[in-house]
Amino acid sequence: PLFHPDLAATKLRQYLAGPSAAATLTLLVPNDDPAAVSACERVKGMVEAAAGRKLTLAVTPVPPRELWRRVEEAHDYDLAYRPFDYPDDWFPLHLGAVLDPAAAGPGGRNHLGYLASGPTTDADERLRAVLQEVRRHRDFAGKVVPLAHDVHRRFAEAVPFVPLWQLDRHTVFSTAVKLGLDGDTSPRTLDPTPLFAGAGRWRVE
């Protein structure tokens, strides 16, 4: 689970006690999504309450194009509320790509600037090490999967960005569809992400 309120409170106290702590941070949110603006106002209330009036979040609605430009191109923001659909394709190799310190310049894929400048913690360095290690292996079951589990743990320690929630995936299928795999597996076992990976072997009865 990524919900660790005690860890979050500890990290907030550490930030507020540090020399680079800001009194106000801007939270960008798309202005065409009232639900997103409402969610950010709730985040603002929770953070400011936890900070004991030592930190203010300025929720700033901007047009979606401007939000994209400031985050993806200019890397000019404090905090940003952005959807990212279907992150399974990121993990763990692509997660390492988006956190690559060599790609943190304007227009680079590391728009978080993570590990690129400023002080890092021990948790940051452990995440950096395991993201580099996983790139060295092709043995999926023997090496990549255990390292992916380690990435998950290290991510929860370092928290380079905050995943607020993940949407469930839903599929509709007919029981007349047979997958053509060993044991004639039911469509109920399909993974919604690579849904059509074995479609060439399907048949309909």
PDB file of C-alpha atoms in Angstrom:
ATOM      1  CA  PRO A   1       0.000   0.000   0.000  1.00  0.00           C
ATOM      2  CA  LEU A   2       1.165   3.521  -0.815  1.00  0.00           C
ATOM      3  CA  PHE A   3      -0.953   5.128   1.923  1.00  0.00           C
ATOM      4  CA  HIS A   4       1.450   5.897   4.772  1.00  0.00           C
ATOM      5  CA  PRO A   5       0.158   8.928   6.712  1.00  0.00           C
ATOM      6  CA  ASP A   6       2.894   8.732   9.360  1.00  0.00           C
ATOM      7  CA  LEU A   7       5.619   8.655   6.701  1.00  0.00           C
ATOM      8  CA  ALA A   8       3.977  11.571   4.888  1.00  0.00           C
ATOM      9  CA  ALA A   9       3.802  13.609   8.099  1.00  0.00           C
ATOM     10  CA  THR A  10       7.464  12.867   8.824  1.00  0.00           C
ATOM     11  CA  LYS A  11       8.568  13.943   5.343  1.00  0.00           C
ATOM     12  CA  LEU A  12       6.496  17.119   5.596  1.00  0.00           C
ATOM     13  CA  ARG A  13       8.132  18.019   8.922  1.00  0.00           C
ATOM     14  CA  GLN A  14      11.568  17.342   7.431  1.00  0.00           C
ATOM     15  CA  TYR A  15      10.798  19.603   4.480  1.00  0.00           C
ATOM     16  CA  LEU A  16       9.502  22.427   6.661  1.00  0.00           C
ATOM     17  CA  ALA A  17      12.601  22.224   8.856  1.00  0.00           C
ATOM     18  CA  GLY A  18      14.970  22.332   5.899  1.00  0.00           C
ATOM     19  CA  PRO A  19      16.736  25.432   4.552  1.00  0.00           C
ATOM     20  CA  SER A  20      14.935  25.287   1.181  1.00  0.00           C
ATOM     21  CA  ALA A  21      11.396  25.194   2.613  1.00  0.00           C
ATOM     22  CA  ALA A  22       9.025  27.653   0.915  1.00  0.00           C
ATOM     23  CA  ALA A  23       6.161  29.455   2.637  1.00  0.00           C
ATOM     24  CA  THR A  24       3.949  29.116  -0.453  1.00  0.00           C
ATOM     25  CA  LEU A  25       3.850  26.523  -3.221  1.00  0.00           C
ATOM     26  CA  THR A  26       1.749  26.782  -6.380  1.00  0.00           C
ATOM     27  CA  LEU A  27      -0.389  23.785  -7.315  1.00  0.00           C
ATOM     28  CA  LEU A  28      -1.273  23.831 -11.021  1.00  0.00           C
ATOM     29  CA  VAL A  29      -4.539  22.180 -12.046  1.00  0.00           C
ATOM     30  CA  PRO A  30      -6.417  22.080 -15.396  1.00  0.00           C
ATOM     31  CA  ASN A  31      -9.115  24.754 -15.434  1.00  0.00           C
ATOM     32  CA  ASP A  32     -11.504  22.676 -17.548  1.00  0.00           C
ATOM     33  CA  ASP A  33     -11.959  19.978 -14.892  1.00  0.00           C
ATOM     34  CA  PRO A  34     -14.058  21.139 -11.896  1.00  0.00           C
ATOM     35  CA  ALA A  35     -13.595  17.781 -10.156  1.00  0.00           C
ATOM     36  CA  ALA A  36      -9.806  18.166 -10.377  1.00  0.00           C
ATOM     37  CA  VAL A  37      -9.985  21.694  -8.975  1.00  0.00           C
ATOM     38  CA  SER A  38     -12.155  20.407  -6.121  1.00  0.00           C
ATOM     39  CA  ALA A  39      -9.700  17.572  -5.434  1.00  0.00           C
ATOM     40  CA  CYS A  40      -6.811  20.050  -5.312  1.00  0.00           C
ATOM     41  CA  GLU A  41      -8.699  22.256  -2.868  1.00  0.00           C
ATOM     42  CA  ARG A  42      -9.081  19.230  -0.619  1.00  0.00           C
ATOM     43  CA  VAL A  43      -5.374  18.438  -0.965  1.00  0.00           C
ATOM     44  CA  LYS A  44      -4.635  22.071  -0.071  1.00  0.00           C
ATOM     45  CA  GLY A  45      -6.742  21.827   3.091  1.00  0.00           C
ATOM     46  CA  MET A  46      -5.109  18.598   4.245  1.00  0.00           C
ATOM     47  CA  VAL A  47      -1.541  19.763   3.562  1.00  0.00           C
ATOM     48  CA  GLU A  48      -2.002  23.154   5.221  1.00  0.00           C
ATOM     49  CA  ALA A  49      -3.619  21.552   8.268  1.00  0.00           C
ATOM     50  CA  ALA A  50      -0.764  19.054   8.568  1.00  0.00           C
ATOM     51  CA  ALA A  51       1.802  21.852   8.138  1.00  0.00           C
ATOM     52  CA  GLY A  52       0.354  23.865  11.003  1.00  0.00           C
ATOM     53  CA  ARG A  53       0.041  27.091   8.972  1.00  0.00           C
ATOM     54  CA  LYS A  54       3.727  26.948   8.005  1.00  0.00           C
ATOM     55  CA  LEU A  55       2.950  26.205   4.353  1.00  0.00           C
ATOM     56  CA  THR A  56       0.339  27.538   1.936  1.00  0.00           C
ATOM     57  CA  LEU A  57      -0.706  25.810  -1.285  1.00  0.00           C
ATOM     58  CA  ALA A  58      -1.951  28.205  -3.943  1.00  0.00           C
ATOM     59  CA  VAL A  59      -4.321  26.200  -6.165  1.00  0.00           C
ATOM     60  CA  THR A  60      -3.898  27.734  -9.631  1.00  0.00           C
ATOM     61  CA  PRO A  61      -6.245  26.625 -12.451  1.00  0.00           C
ATOM     62  CA  VAL A  62      -4.651  27.044 -15.888  1.00  0.00           C
ATOM     63  CA  PRO A  63      -5.676  25.950 -19.402  1.00  0.00           C
ATOM     64  CA  PRO A  64      -4.675  22.327 -20.147  1.00  0.00           C
ATOM     65  CA  ARG A  65      -2.229  23.383 -22.863  1.00  0.00           C
ATOM     66  CA  GLU A  66      -0.516  25.790 -20.477  1.00  0.00           C
ATOM     67  CA  LEU A  67      -0.352  23.092 -17.798  1.00  0.00           C
ATOM     68  CA  TRP A  68       1.257  20.705 -20.271  1.00  0.00           C
ATOM     69  CA  ARG A  69       3.717  23.379 -21.465  1.00  0.00           C
ATOM     70  CA  ARG A  70       4.822  24.370 -17.983  1.00  0.00           C
ATOM     71  CA  VAL A  71       5.217  20.792 -16.793  1.00  0.00           C
ATOM     72  CA  GLU A  72       6.451  18.885 -19.843  1.00  0.00           C
ATOM     73  CA  GLU A  73       8.353  21.559 -21.767  1.00  0.00           C
ATOM     74  CA  ALA A  74       9.461  24.325 -19.409  1.00  0.00           C
ATOM     75  CA  HIS A  75       9.617  22.335 -16.148  1.00  0.00           C
ATOM     76  CA  ASP A  76       8.319  25.528 -14.527  1.00  0.00           C
ATOM     77  CA  TYR A  77       6.114  24.593 -11.591  1.00  0.00           C
ATOM     78  CA  ASP A  78       6.103  23.740  -7.892  1.00  0.00           C
ATOM     79  CA  LEU A  79       3.330  21.136  -7.858  1.00  0.00           C
ATOM     80  CA  ALA A  80       1.016  19.952 -10.617  1.00  0.00           C
ATOM     81  CA  TYR A  81      -2.112  17.805 -10.664  1.00  0.00           C
ATOM     82  CA  ARG A  82      -1.972  15.665 -13.796  1.00  0.00           C
ATOM     83  CA  PRO A  83      -3.651  12.466 -14.924  1.00  0.00           C
ATOM     84  CA  PHE A  84      -1.481   9.653 -16.184  1.00  0.00           C
ATOM     85  CA  ASP A  85      -3.485   6.784 -17.610  1.00  0.00           C
ATOM     86  CA  TYR A  86      -2.329   3.182 -17.534  1.00  0.00           C
ATOM     87  CA  PRO A  87       1.079   3.525 -15.861  1.00  0.00           C
ATOM     88  CA  ASP A  88       1.685  -0.255 -15.930  1.00  0.00           C
ATOM     89  CA  ASP A  89       3.671   0.222 -19.135  1.00  0.00           C
ATOM     90  CA  TRP A  90       6.112   2.359 -17.159  1.00  0.00           C
ATOM     91  CA  PHE A  91       7.073  -0.121 -14.530  1.00  0.00           C
ATOM     92  CA  PRO A  92       9.907  -0.550 -13.780  1.00  0.00           C
ATOM     93  CA  LEU A  93      12.009   0.310 -16.849  1.00  0.00           C
ATOM     94  CA  HIS A  94      10.015   3.298 -18.041  1.00  0.00           C
ATOM     95  CA  LEU A  95       9.785   4.622 -14.505  1.00  0.00           C
ATOM     96  CA  GLY A  96      13.571   4.705 -14.556  1.00  0.00           C
ATOM     97  CA  ALA A  97      13.413   6.604 -17.860  1.00  0.00           C
ATOM     98  CA  VAL A  98      11.094   9.320 -16.563  1.00  0.00           C
ATOM     99  CA  LEU A  99      13.277   9.729 -13.450  1.00  0.00           C
ATOM    100  CA  ASP A 100      16.522   9.715 -15.439  1.00  0.00           C
ATOM    101  CA  PRO A 101      18.681  12.572 -14.079  1.00  0.00           C
ATOM    102  CA  ALA A 102      20.324  12.942 -17.494  1.00  0.00           C
ATOM    103  CA  ALA A 103      16.935  13.888 -18.999  1.00  0.00           C
ATOM    104  CA  ALA A 104      15.981  16.697 -16.615  1.00  0.00           C
ATOM    105  CA  GLY A 105      16.649  19.682 -18.873  1.00  0.00           C
ATOM    106  CA  PRO A 106      13.854  21.752 -20.469  1.00  0.00           C
ATOM    107  CA  GLY A 107      11.801  19.480 -22.696  1.00  0.00           C
ATOM    108  CA  GLY A 108      13.363  16.357 -21.195  1.00  0.00           C
ATOM    109  CA  ARG A 109      11.279  13.422 -20.057  1.00  0.00           C
ATOM    110  CA  ASN A 110      12.339  13.886 -16.412  1.00  0.00           C
ATOM    111  CA  HIS A 111      10.083  16.898 -15.858  1.00  0.00           C
ATOM    112  CA  LEU A 112      10.289  16.288 -12.103  1.00  0.00           C
ATOM    113  CA  GLY A 113      13.985  17.127 -12.083  1.00  0.00           C
ATOM    114  CA  TYR A 114      14.354  14.138  -9.790  1.00  0.00           C
ATOM    115  CA  LEU A 115      17.945  13.240  -8.820  1.00  0.00           C
ATOM    116  CA  ALA A 116      19.248  15.891 -11.229  1.00  0.00           C
ATOM    117  CA  SER A 117      20.077  18.732  -8.841  1.00  0.00           C
ATOM    118  CA  GLY A 118      19.925  19.686  -5.221  1.00  0.00           C
ATOM    119  CA  PRO A 119      20.435  17.482  -2.189  1.00  0.00           C
ATOM    120  CA  THR A 120      19.300  13.863  -2.247  1.00  0.00           C
ATOM    121  CA  THR A 121      18.369  11.580   0.610  1.00  0.00           C
ATOM    122  CA  ASP A 122      19.481   8.026   1.275  1.00  0.00           C
ATOM    123  CA  ALA A 123      16.058   6.876   0.019  1.00  0.00           C
ATOM    124  CA  ASP A 124      16.604   8.760  -3.260  1.00  0.00           C
ATOM    125  CA  GLU A 125      19.986   7.134  -3.753  1.00  0.00           C
ATOM    126  CA  ARG A 126      18.598   3.652  -3.044  1.00  0.00           C
ATOM    127  CA  LEU A 127      15.865   4.211  -5.652  1.00  0.00           C
ATOM    128  CA  ARG A 128      18.452   5.490  -8.127  1.00  0.00           C
ATOM    129  CA  ALA A 129      20.596   2.377  -7.591  1.00  0.00           C
ATOM    130  CA  VAL A 130      17.793  -0.147  -8.112  1.00  0.00           C
ATOM    131  CA  LEU A 131      16.481   1.699 -11.211  1.00  0.00           C
ATOM    132  CA  GLN A 132      19.985   1.473 -12.686  1.00  0.00           C
ATOM    133  CA  GLU A 133      20.349  -2.173 -11.685  1.00  0.00           C
ATOM    134  CA  VAL A 134      17.099  -3.302 -13.328  1.00  0.00           C
ATOM    135  CA  ARG A 135      18.348  -2.036 -16.708  1.00  0.00           C
ATOM    136  CA  ARG A 136      21.216  -4.525 -16.600  1.00  0.00           C
ATOM    137  CA  HIS A 137      19.040  -7.640 -16.752  1.00  0.00           C
ATOM    138  CA  ARG A 138      16.877  -9.484 -19.273  1.00  0.00           C
ATOM    139  CA  ASP A 139      15.956 -12.482 -17.131  1.00  0.00           C
ATOM    140  CA  PHE A 140      12.380 -11.442 -16.430  1.00  0.00           C
ATOM    141  CA  ALA A 141      11.352 -13.987 -13.791  1.00  0.00           C
ATOM    142  CA  GLY A 142      14.735 -14.442 -12.162  1.00  0.00           C
ATOM    143  CA  LYS A 143      15.983 -10.847 -12.050  1.00  0.00           C
ATOM    144  CA  VAL A 144      13.520  -8.227 -13.339  1.00  0.00           C
ATOM    145  CA  VAL A 145      10.527  -9.271 -11.218  1.00  0.00           C
ATOM    146  CA  PRO A 146      12.433  -9.280  -7.879  1.00  0.00           C
ATOM    147  CA  LEU A 147      14.020  -5.949  -8.780  1.00  0.00           C
ATOM    148  CA  ALA A 148      10.610  -4.546  -9.713  1.00  0.00           C
ATOM    149  CA  HIS A 149       9.371  -5.451  -6.233  1.00  0.00           C
ATOM    150  CA  ASP A 150      12.403  -3.654  -4.807  1.00  0.00           C
ATOM    151  CA  VAL A 151      11.651  -0.609  -6.984  1.00  0.00           C
ATOM    152  CA  HIS A 152       8.148  -0.532  -5.517  1.00  0.00           C
ATOM    153  CA  ARG A 153       9.548  -0.512  -1.973  1.00  0.00           C
ATOM    154  CA  ARG A 154      12.165   2.121  -2.769  1.00  0.00           C
ATOM    155  CA  PHE A 155       9.595   4.302  -4.518  1.00  0.00           C
ATOM    156  CA  ALA A 156       7.402   4.244  -1.390  1.00  0.00           C
ATOM    157  CA  GLU A 157      10.398   5.398   0.657  1.00  0.00           C
ATOM    158  CA  ALA A 158      11.496   8.196  -1.678  1.00  0.00           C
ATOM    159  CA  VAL A 159       8.080   9.294  -3.056  1.00  0.00           C
ATOM    160  CA  PRO A 160       9.369  11.210  -6.113  1.00  0.00           C
ATOM    161  CA  PHE A 161       5.744  11.907  -7.026  1.00  0.00           C
ATOM    162  CA  VAL A 162       2.425  11.217  -5.292  1.00  0.00           C
ATOM    163  CA  PRO A 163       0.052   8.750  -7.000  1.00  0.00           C
ATOM    164  CA  LEU A 164      -3.357   9.879  -5.737  1.00  0.00           C
ATOM    165  CA  TRP A 165      -5.265   6.940  -7.133  1.00  0.00           C
ATOM    166  CA  GLN A 166      -5.401   4.421  -9.969  1.00  0.00           C
ATOM    167  CA  LEU A 167      -8.426   3.650 -12.090  1.00  0.00           C
ATOM    168  CA  ASP A 168      -9.647   0.095 -12.469  1.00  0.00           C
ATOM    169  CA  ARG A 169      -9.713  -1.379 -15.961  1.00  0.00           C
ATOM    170  CA  HIS A 170     -12.854  -3.067 -17.187  1.00  0.00           C
ATOM    171  CA  THR A 171     -13.384  -5.433 -20.115  1.00  0.00           C
ATOM    172  CA  VAL A 172     -16.484  -6.872 -21.724  1.00  0.00           C
ATOM    173  CA  PHE A 173     -16.142 -10.300 -23.305  1.00  0.00           C
ATOM    174  CA  SER A 174     -18.202 -13.159 -24.650  1.00  0.00           C
ATOM    175  CA  THR A 175     -17.796 -16.652 -23.221  1.00  0.00           C
ATOM    176  CA  ALA A 176     -17.924 -17.863 -26.833  1.00  0.00           C
ATOM    177  CA  VAL A 177     -14.378 -16.532 -27.246  1.00  0.00           C
ATOM    178  CA  LYS A 178     -11.728 -19.178 -26.601  1.00  0.00           C
ATOM    179  CA  LEU A 179      -8.171 -18.026 -26.175  1.00  0.00           C
ATOM    180  CA  GLY A 180      -6.514 -21.028 -27.818  1.00  0.00           C
ATOM    181  CA  LEU A 181      -3.975 -21.353 -25.024  1.00  0.00           C
ATOM    182  CA  ASP A 182      -2.955 -24.439 -23.088  1.00  0.00           C
ATOM    183  CA  GLY A 183      -6.003 -25.598 -21.177  1.00  0.00           C
ATOM    184  CA  ASP A 184      -8.258 -23.394 -23.323  1.00  0.00           C
ATOM    185  CA  THR A 185      -8.107 -20.590 -20.760  1.00  0.00           C
ATOM    186  CA  SER A 186     -11.270 -18.595 -20.070  1.00  0.00           C
ATOM    187  CA  PRO A 187     -11.372 -14.920 -21.127  1.00  0.00           C
ATOM    188  CA  ARG A 188     -11.775 -14.146 -17.428  1.00  0.00           C
ATOM    189  CA  THR A 189      -8.015 -14.510 -17.103  1.00  0.00           C
ATOM    190  CA  LEU A 190      -7.264 -11.808 -19.692  1.00  0.00           C
ATOM    191  CA  ASP A 191      -5.066  -8.924 -18.575  1.00  0.00           C
ATOM    192  CA  PRO A 192      -6.844  -5.697 -19.659  1.00  0.00           C
ATOM    193  CA  THR A 193      -3.517  -3.943 -20.338  1.00  0.00           C
ATOM    194  CA  PRO A 194      -2.007  -6.132 -23.120  1.00  0.00           C
ATOM    195  CA  LEU A 195      -5.529  -7.260 -24.045  1.00  0.00           C
ATOM    196  CA  PHE A 196      -4.863  -8.372 -27.638  1.00  0.00           C
ATOM    197  CA  ALA A 197      -1.404  -9.840 -27.119  1.00  0.00           C
ATOM    198  CA  GLY A 198      -2.486 -13.350 -28.179  1.00  0.00           C
ATOM    199  CA  ALA A 199      -5.439 -12.441 -30.388  1.00  0.00           C
ATOM    200  CA  GLY A 200      -4.035 -14.445 -33.317  1.00  0.00           C
ATOM    201  CA  ARG A 201      -4.865 -17.657 -31.442  1.00  0.00           C
ATOM    202  CA  TRP A 202      -8.390 -16.744 -30.390  1.00  0.00           C
ATOM    203  CA  ARG A 203     -11.429 -18.469 -31.853  1.00  0.00           C
ATOM    204  CA  VAL A 204     -15.192 -18.084 -31.485  1.00  0.00           C
ATOM    205  CA  GLU A 205     -17.471 -21.065 -30.841  1.00  0.00           C
TER     206      GLU A 205
END
